[in-house]
GROMACS .gro file of C-alpha atoms in nm:
model
  277
    1UNK     CA    1   1.497  -0.516   0.431
    2UNK     CA    2   1.827  -0.645   0.493
    3UNK     CA    3   1.947  -1.015   0.568
    4UNK     CA    4   1.904  -0.953   0.954
    5UNK     CA    5   1.593  -0.805   1.002
    6UNK     CA    6   1.299  -1.028   1.051
    7UNK     CA    7   0.934  -1.028   0.991
    8UNK     CA    8   0.670  -1.107   1.231
    9UNK     CA    9   0.430  -1.375   1.122
   10UNK     CA   10   0.155  -1.567   1.373
   11UNK     CA   11   0.199  -1.899   1.471
   12UNK     CA   12  -0.221  -1.924   1.415
   13UNK     CA   13  -0.329  -1.635   1.172
   14UNK     CA   14  -0.639  -1.553   1.200
   15UNK     CA   15  -0.898  -1.731   0.883
   16UNK     CA   16  -1.056  -1.442   0.724
   17UNK     CA   17  -1.155  -1.679   0.424
   18UNK     CA   18  -1.476  -1.582   0.235
   19UNK     CA   19  -1.719  -1.829   0.120
   20UNK     CA   20  -1.831  -1.820  -0.230
   21UNK     CA   21  -2.177  -1.678  -0.163
   22UNK     CA   22  -1.985  -1.403   0.033
   23UNK     CA   23  -1.765  -1.338  -0.231
   24UNK     CA   24  -2.035  -1.307  -0.458
   25UNK     CA   25  -2.228  -1.056  -0.220
   26UNK     CA   26  -1.885  -0.832  -0.190
   27UNK     CA   27  -1.847  -0.820  -0.583
   28UNK     CA   28  -2.195  -0.722  -0.625
   29UNK     CA   29  -2.175  -0.475  -0.363
   30UNK     CA   30  -1.884  -0.294  -0.475
   31UNK     CA   31  -1.981  -0.327  -0.834
   32UNK     CA   32  -2.304  -0.132  -0.737
   33UNK     CA   33  -2.079   0.103  -0.502
   34UNK     CA   34  -1.860   0.179  -0.820
   35UNK     CA   35  -2.149   0.254  -1.062
   36UNK     CA   36  -2.368   0.481  -0.803
   37UNK     CA   37  -2.059   0.682  -0.726
   38UNK     CA   38  -1.973   0.731  -1.109
   39UNK     CA   39  -2.363   0.807  -1.158
   40UNK     CA   40  -2.320   1.052  -0.843
   41UNK     CA   41  -2.023   1.266  -1.013
   42UNK     CA   42  -2.157   1.228  -1.371
   43UNK     CA   43  -1.851   1.124  -1.461
   44UNK     CA   44  -1.764   1.066  -1.830
   45UNK     CA   45  -1.481   0.815  -1.739
   46UNK     CA   46  -1.316   0.641  -1.423
   47UNK     CA   47  -0.953   0.732  -1.363
   48UNK     CA   48  -0.727   0.427  -1.242
   49UNK     CA   49  -0.384   0.431  -1.145
   50UNK     CA   50  -0.269   0.065  -1.245
   51UNK     CA   51   0.082  -0.030  -1.038
   52UNK     CA   52   0.087  -0.417  -1.168
   53UNK     CA   53  -0.025  -0.504  -0.803
   54UNK     CA   54  -0.311  -0.680  -0.665
   55UNK     CA   55  -0.481  -0.411  -0.533
   56UNK     CA   56  -0.528  -0.193  -0.826
   57UNK     CA   57  -0.548  -0.473  -1.054
   58UNK     CA   58  -0.857  -0.635  -0.864
   59UNK     CA   59  -1.014  -0.254  -0.880
   60UNK     CA   60  -0.975  -0.247  -1.232
   61UNK     CA   61  -1.129  -0.606  -1.302
   62UNK     CA   62  -1.430  -0.470  -1.095
   63UNK     CA   63  -1.449  -0.110  -1.239
   64UNK     CA   64  -1.513  -0.304  -1.604
   65UNK     CA   65  -1.747  -0.535  -1.459
   66UNK     CA   66  -1.977  -0.237  -1.312
   67UNK     CA   67  -1.875   0.044  -1.592
   68UNK     CA   68  -1.739  -0.151  -1.917
   69UNK     CA   69  -1.403  -0.142  -2.033
   70UNK     CA   70  -1.493   0.201  -2.271
   71UNK     CA   71  -1.550   0.386  -1.951
   72UNK     CA   72  -1.194   0.327  -1.778
   73UNK     CA   73  -0.868   0.511  -1.861
   74UNK     CA   74  -0.597   0.363  -1.701
   75UNK     CA   75  -0.236   0.492  -1.591
   76UNK     CA   76   0.068   0.346  -1.582
   77UNK     CA   77   0.319   0.549  -1.387
   78UNK     CA   78   0.637   0.415  -1.410
   79UNK     CA   79   0.950   0.567  -1.193
   80UNK     CA   80   1.321   0.484  -1.179
   81UNK     CA   81   1.270   0.285  -0.854
   82UNK     CA   82   0.987   0.046  -1.002
   83UNK     CA   83   1.068  -0.300  -1.068
   84UNK     CA   84   1.016  -0.367  -1.468
   85UNK     CA   85   0.811  -0.688  -1.404
   86UNK     CA   86   0.562  -0.462  -1.206
   87UNK     CA   87   0.523  -0.241  -1.468
   88UNK     CA   88   0.494  -0.480  -1.729
   89UNK     CA   89   0.205  -0.671  -1.545
   90UNK     CA   90   0.025  -0.369  -1.501
   91UNK     CA   91   0.064  -0.265  -1.936
   92UNK     CA   92  -0.069  -0.644  -1.911
   93UNK     CA   93  -0.381  -0.600  -1.694
   94UNK     CA   94  -0.471  -0.294  -1.895
   95UNK     CA   95  -0.432  -0.457  -2.254
   96UNK     CA   96  -0.467  -0.820  -2.263
   97UNK     CA   97  -0.685  -0.852  -1.930
   98UNK     CA   98  -0.926  -0.573  -1.916
   99UNK     CA   99  -0.863  -0.422  -2.259
  100UNK     CA  100  -0.920  -0.099  -2.134
  101UNK     CA  101  -0.746   0.249  -2.284
  102UNK     CA  102  -0.443   0.345  -2.104
  103UNK     CA  103  -0.131   0.576  -2.099
  104UNK     CA  104   0.210   0.535  -1.970
  105UNK     CA  105   0.324   0.846  -1.833
  106UNK     CA  106   0.714   0.830  -1.679
  107UNK     CA  107   0.718   1.044  -1.388
  108UNK     CA  108   1.095   1.090  -1.327
  109UNK     CA  109   1.143   1.420  -1.510
  110UNK     CA  110   0.876   1.549  -1.288
  111UNK     CA  111   1.017   1.404  -0.963
  112UNK     CA  112   1.333   1.544  -1.067
  113UNK     CA  113   1.220   1.877  -1.123
  114UNK     CA  114   1.086   1.874  -0.761
  115UNK     CA  115   1.390   1.749  -0.628
  116UNK     CA  116   1.592   2.038  -0.835
  117UNK     CA  117   1.350   2.285  -0.693
  118UNK     CA  118   1.433   2.150  -0.337
  119UNK     CA  119   1.746   1.953  -0.335
  120UNK     CA  120   1.780   1.902   0.062
  121UNK     CA  121   1.532   1.630   0.019
  122UNK     CA  122   1.680   1.476  -0.224
  123UNK     CA  123   1.847   1.211   0.020
  124UNK     CA  124   1.528   1.177   0.207
  125UNK     CA  125   1.390   0.831   0.125
  126UNK     CA  126   1.063   0.849   0.277
  127UNK     CA  127   0.988   1.259   0.157
  128UNK     CA  128   1.094   1.124  -0.215
  129UNK     CA  129   0.889   0.805  -0.194
  130UNK     CA  130   0.607   1.012  -0.123
  131UNK     CA  131   0.673   1.298  -0.342
  132UNK     CA  132   0.630   0.988  -0.643
  133UNK     CA  133   0.297   0.883  -0.496
  134UNK     CA  134   0.190   1.222  -0.486
  135UNK     CA  135   0.307   1.327  -0.838
  136UNK     CA  136   0.104   1.031  -0.984
  137UNK     CA  137  -0.186   1.149  -0.782
  138UNK     CA  138  -0.156   1.524  -0.973
  139UNK     CA  139  -0.158   1.336  -1.299
  140UNK     CA  140  -0.490   1.090  -1.200
  141UNK     CA  141  -0.655   1.426  -1.143
  142UNK     CA  142  -0.496   1.639  -1.447
  143UNK     CA  143  -0.674   1.324  -1.645
  144UNK     CA  144  -0.955   1.314  -1.474
  145UNK     CA  145  -1.044   1.708  -1.456
  146UNK     CA  146  -0.936   1.697  -1.843
  147UNK     CA  147  -1.188   1.394  -1.938
  148UNK     CA  148  -1.471   1.473  -1.667
  149UNK     CA  149  -1.357   1.169  -1.472
  150UNK     CA  150  -1.387   1.016  -1.122
  151UNK     CA  151  -1.034   0.917  -0.990
  152UNK     CA  152  -1.079   0.583  -0.815
  153UNK     CA  153  -0.847   0.456  -0.534
  154UNK     CA  154  -0.708   0.119  -0.473
  155UNK     CA  155  -0.658   0.117  -0.091
  156UNK     CA  156  -0.779  -0.155   0.131
  157UNK     CA  157  -0.871  -0.199   0.494
  158UNK     CA  158  -0.538  -0.312   0.616
  159UNK     CA  159  -0.307  -0.060   0.457
  160UNK     CA  160  -0.559   0.229   0.525
  161UNK     CA  161  -0.620   0.108   0.952
  162UNK     CA  162  -0.247   0.133   0.988
  163UNK     CA  163  -0.193   0.477   0.776
  164UNK     CA  164  -0.002   0.269   0.515
  165UNK     CA  165  -0.060   0.534   0.215
  166UNK     CA  166   0.072   0.831   0.140
  167UNK     CA  167  -0.144   1.103   0.252
  168UNK     CA  168  -0.262   1.339  -0.075
  169UNK     CA  169  -0.109   1.072  -0.256
  170UNK     CA  170  -0.256   0.733  -0.329
  171UNK     CA  171  -0.497   0.839  -0.057
  172UNK     CA  172  -0.585   1.116  -0.293
  173UNK     CA  173  -0.897   0.971  -0.476
  174UNK     CA  174  -1.277   1.025  -0.521
  175UNK     CA  175  -1.320   0.652  -0.390
  176UNK     CA  176  -1.187   0.330  -0.266
  177UNK     CA  177  -1.411   0.074  -0.358
  178UNK     CA  178  -1.221  -0.270  -0.192
  179UNK     CA  179  -1.204  -0.020   0.122
  180UNK     CA  180  -1.380  -0.278   0.325
  181UNK     CA  181  -1.154  -0.554   0.227
  182UNK     CA  182  -0.872  -0.716   0.439
  183UNK     CA  183  -0.567  -0.780   0.257
  184UNK     CA  184  -0.627  -1.176   0.283
  185UNK     CA  185  -0.974  -1.092   0.093
  186UNK     CA  186  -0.831  -0.855  -0.142
  187UNK     CA  187  -0.633  -1.169  -0.298
  188UNK     CA  188  -0.977  -1.387  -0.242
  189UNK     CA  189  -1.191  -1.173  -0.436
  190UNK     CA  190  -0.922  -1.130  -0.704
  191UNK     CA  191  -0.895  -1.507  -0.749
  192UNK     CA  192  -1.266  -1.532  -0.764
  193UNK     CA  193  -1.321  -1.296  -1.041
  194UNK     CA  194  -1.074  -1.452  -1.226
  195UNK     CA  195  -0.748  -1.250  -1.180
  196UNK     CA  196  -0.463  -1.483  -1.277
  197UNK     CA  197  -0.300  -1.650  -0.994
  198UNK     CA  198   0.039  -1.534  -1.050
  199UNK     CA  199  -0.088  -1.160  -1.004
  200UNK     CA  200  -0.352  -1.230  -0.694
  201UNK     CA  201  -0.064  -1.422  -0.541
  202UNK     CA  202   0.230  -1.160  -0.592
  203UNK     CA  203   0.428  -1.028  -0.338
  204UNK     CA  204   0.300  -0.658  -0.255
  205UNK     CA  205   0.498  -0.357  -0.258
  206UNK     CA  206   0.411   0.046  -0.323
  207UNK     CA  207   0.773   0.062  -0.472
  208UNK     CA  208   0.827   0.418  -0.326
  209UNK     CA  209   1.200   0.362  -0.363
  210UNK     CA  210   1.410   0.042  -0.444
  211UNK     CA  211   1.408  -0.278  -0.271
  212UNK     CA  212   1.061  -0.161  -0.082
  213UNK     CA  213   0.821  -0.432   0.003
  214UNK     CA  214   0.488  -0.390   0.196
  215UNK     CA  215   0.557  -0.646   0.443
  216UNK     CA  216   0.924  -0.553   0.499
  217UNK     CA  217   0.863  -0.205   0.557
  218UNK     CA  218   0.565  -0.283   0.798
  219UNK     CA  219   0.778  -0.553   1.016
  220UNK     CA  220   0.485  -0.807   0.966
  221UNK     CA  221   0.338  -1.039   0.752
  222UNK     CA  222  -0.044  -0.945   0.585
  223UNK     CA  223  -0.163  -1.252   0.745
  224UNK     CA  224  -0.057  -1.109   1.068
  225UNK     CA  225  -0.122  -0.784   1.035
  226UNK     CA  226  -0.509  -0.878   0.935
  227UNK     CA  227  -0.531  -1.067   1.236
  228UNK     CA  228  -0.446  -0.837   1.455
  229UNK     CA  229  -0.661  -0.596   1.266
  230UNK     CA  230  -0.960  -0.804   1.335
  231UNK     CA  231  -0.933  -0.945   1.631
  232UNK     CA  232  -0.783  -0.649   1.829
  233UNK     CA  233  -0.846  -0.325   1.619
  234UNK     CA  234  -1.184  -0.413   1.493
  235UNK     CA  235  -1.244  -0.685   1.716
  236UNK     CA  236  -1.294  -0.688   2.103
  237UNK     CA  237  -0.994  -0.873   2.237
  238UNK     CA  238  -0.727  -0.712   2.431
  239UNK     CA  239  -0.366  -0.697   2.332
  240UNK     CA  240  -0.257  -1.003   2.554
  241UNK     CA  241  -0.575  -1.189   2.422
  242UNK     CA  242  -0.476  -1.119   2.086
  243UNK     CA  243  -0.126  -1.188   2.117
  244UNK     CA  244  -0.237  -1.566   2.265
  245UNK     CA  245  -0.483  -1.614   2.014
  246UNK     CA  246  -0.262  -1.607   1.718
  247UNK     CA  247   0.049  -1.689   1.864
  248UNK     CA  248   0.264  -1.336   1.824
  249UNK     CA  249   0.465  -1.121   2.084
  250UNK     CA  250   0.271  -0.838   2.259
  251UNK     CA  251   0.500  -0.572   2.109
  252UNK     CA  252   0.355  -0.678   1.757
  253UNK     CA  253   0.007  -0.594   1.873
  254UNK     CA  254   0.104  -0.251   2.042
  255UNK     CA  255   0.312  -0.170   1.721
  256UNK     CA  256  -0.025  -0.210   1.526
  257UNK     CA  257  -0.229  -0.032   1.746
  258UNK     CA  258   0.073   0.240   1.760
  259UNK     CA  259   0.017   0.271   1.373
  260UNK     CA  260  -0.358   0.257   1.419
  261UNK     CA  261  -0.358   0.584   1.652
  262UNK     CA  262  -0.087   0.763   1.495
  263UNK     CA  263  -0.226   0.753   1.143
  264UNK     CA  264  -0.573   0.874   1.233
  265UNK     CA  265  -0.520   1.220   1.058
  266UNK     CA  266  -0.465   1.009   0.713
  267UNK     CA  267  -0.865   0.869   0.778
  268UNK     CA  268  -1.006   1.230   0.795
  269UNK     CA  269  -1.040   1.565   0.657
  270UNK     CA  270  -0.775   1.840   0.811
  271UNK     CA  271  -0.910   1.947   1.089
  272UNK     CA  272  -1.030   2.324   1.164
  273UNK     CA  273  -1.130   2.516   1.493
  274UNK     CA  274  -1.507   2.500   1.595
  275UNK     CA  275  -1.724   2.787   1.478
  276UNK     CA  276  -1.776   3.064   1.714
  277UNK     CA  277  -2.134   3.107   1.802
   0.00000   0.00000   0.00000
């Protein structure tokens, strides 16, 4: 984001705070879900990509609670655009906070091999960013196939509804344990289960290219996005009513609606024609 760009923020964002009882209920619901998915798959390991961000950190905590540290294998997959502190956080989460087996796999050589094969895309920031996400997915499944593992995703509800993930990249997983939580609630549950505040409150970034941040790319703060999703996309309020309720321009509401509608294909299996009778 440049100095001239601004991020839309609601004057009065919707309070999505969960009570302690609700957080306990979500915790139990998610860990039960993880255990049932693991058992149904007949898996020997849960494979988790750790980025150092709050989504993968919370997912890691819940995986260990549900399955035990001995049944979780984390992959830390840095590239040249990753901030060193995020990769350090990922290794800290794996080794100090979760005490799980983990491997560090540098993906630059693999990304470079693809770009050498098709150099026309080398200067395309979006294409190369998505390539990094897809390379990580391939590695996750390589390890999962070798270890009879279940690839566990880290996507939350806010990002899923606006398509803020890479199709067949970070969206290519066997299950998404925190899929029902808005981003605000991810941070709440993280603190509730004991994630240190420096991790629970850190700025979110998919780090698909240098300097990228989630809020900068989305053009709005997560509190604003969550409010629009809860009131307008998931909820009953019109564009005008939502804008008035939280104090943002109607254009911001329309942007979120457009993202939701344009990303529908990401939330569904690839289509095919109807069967002939």
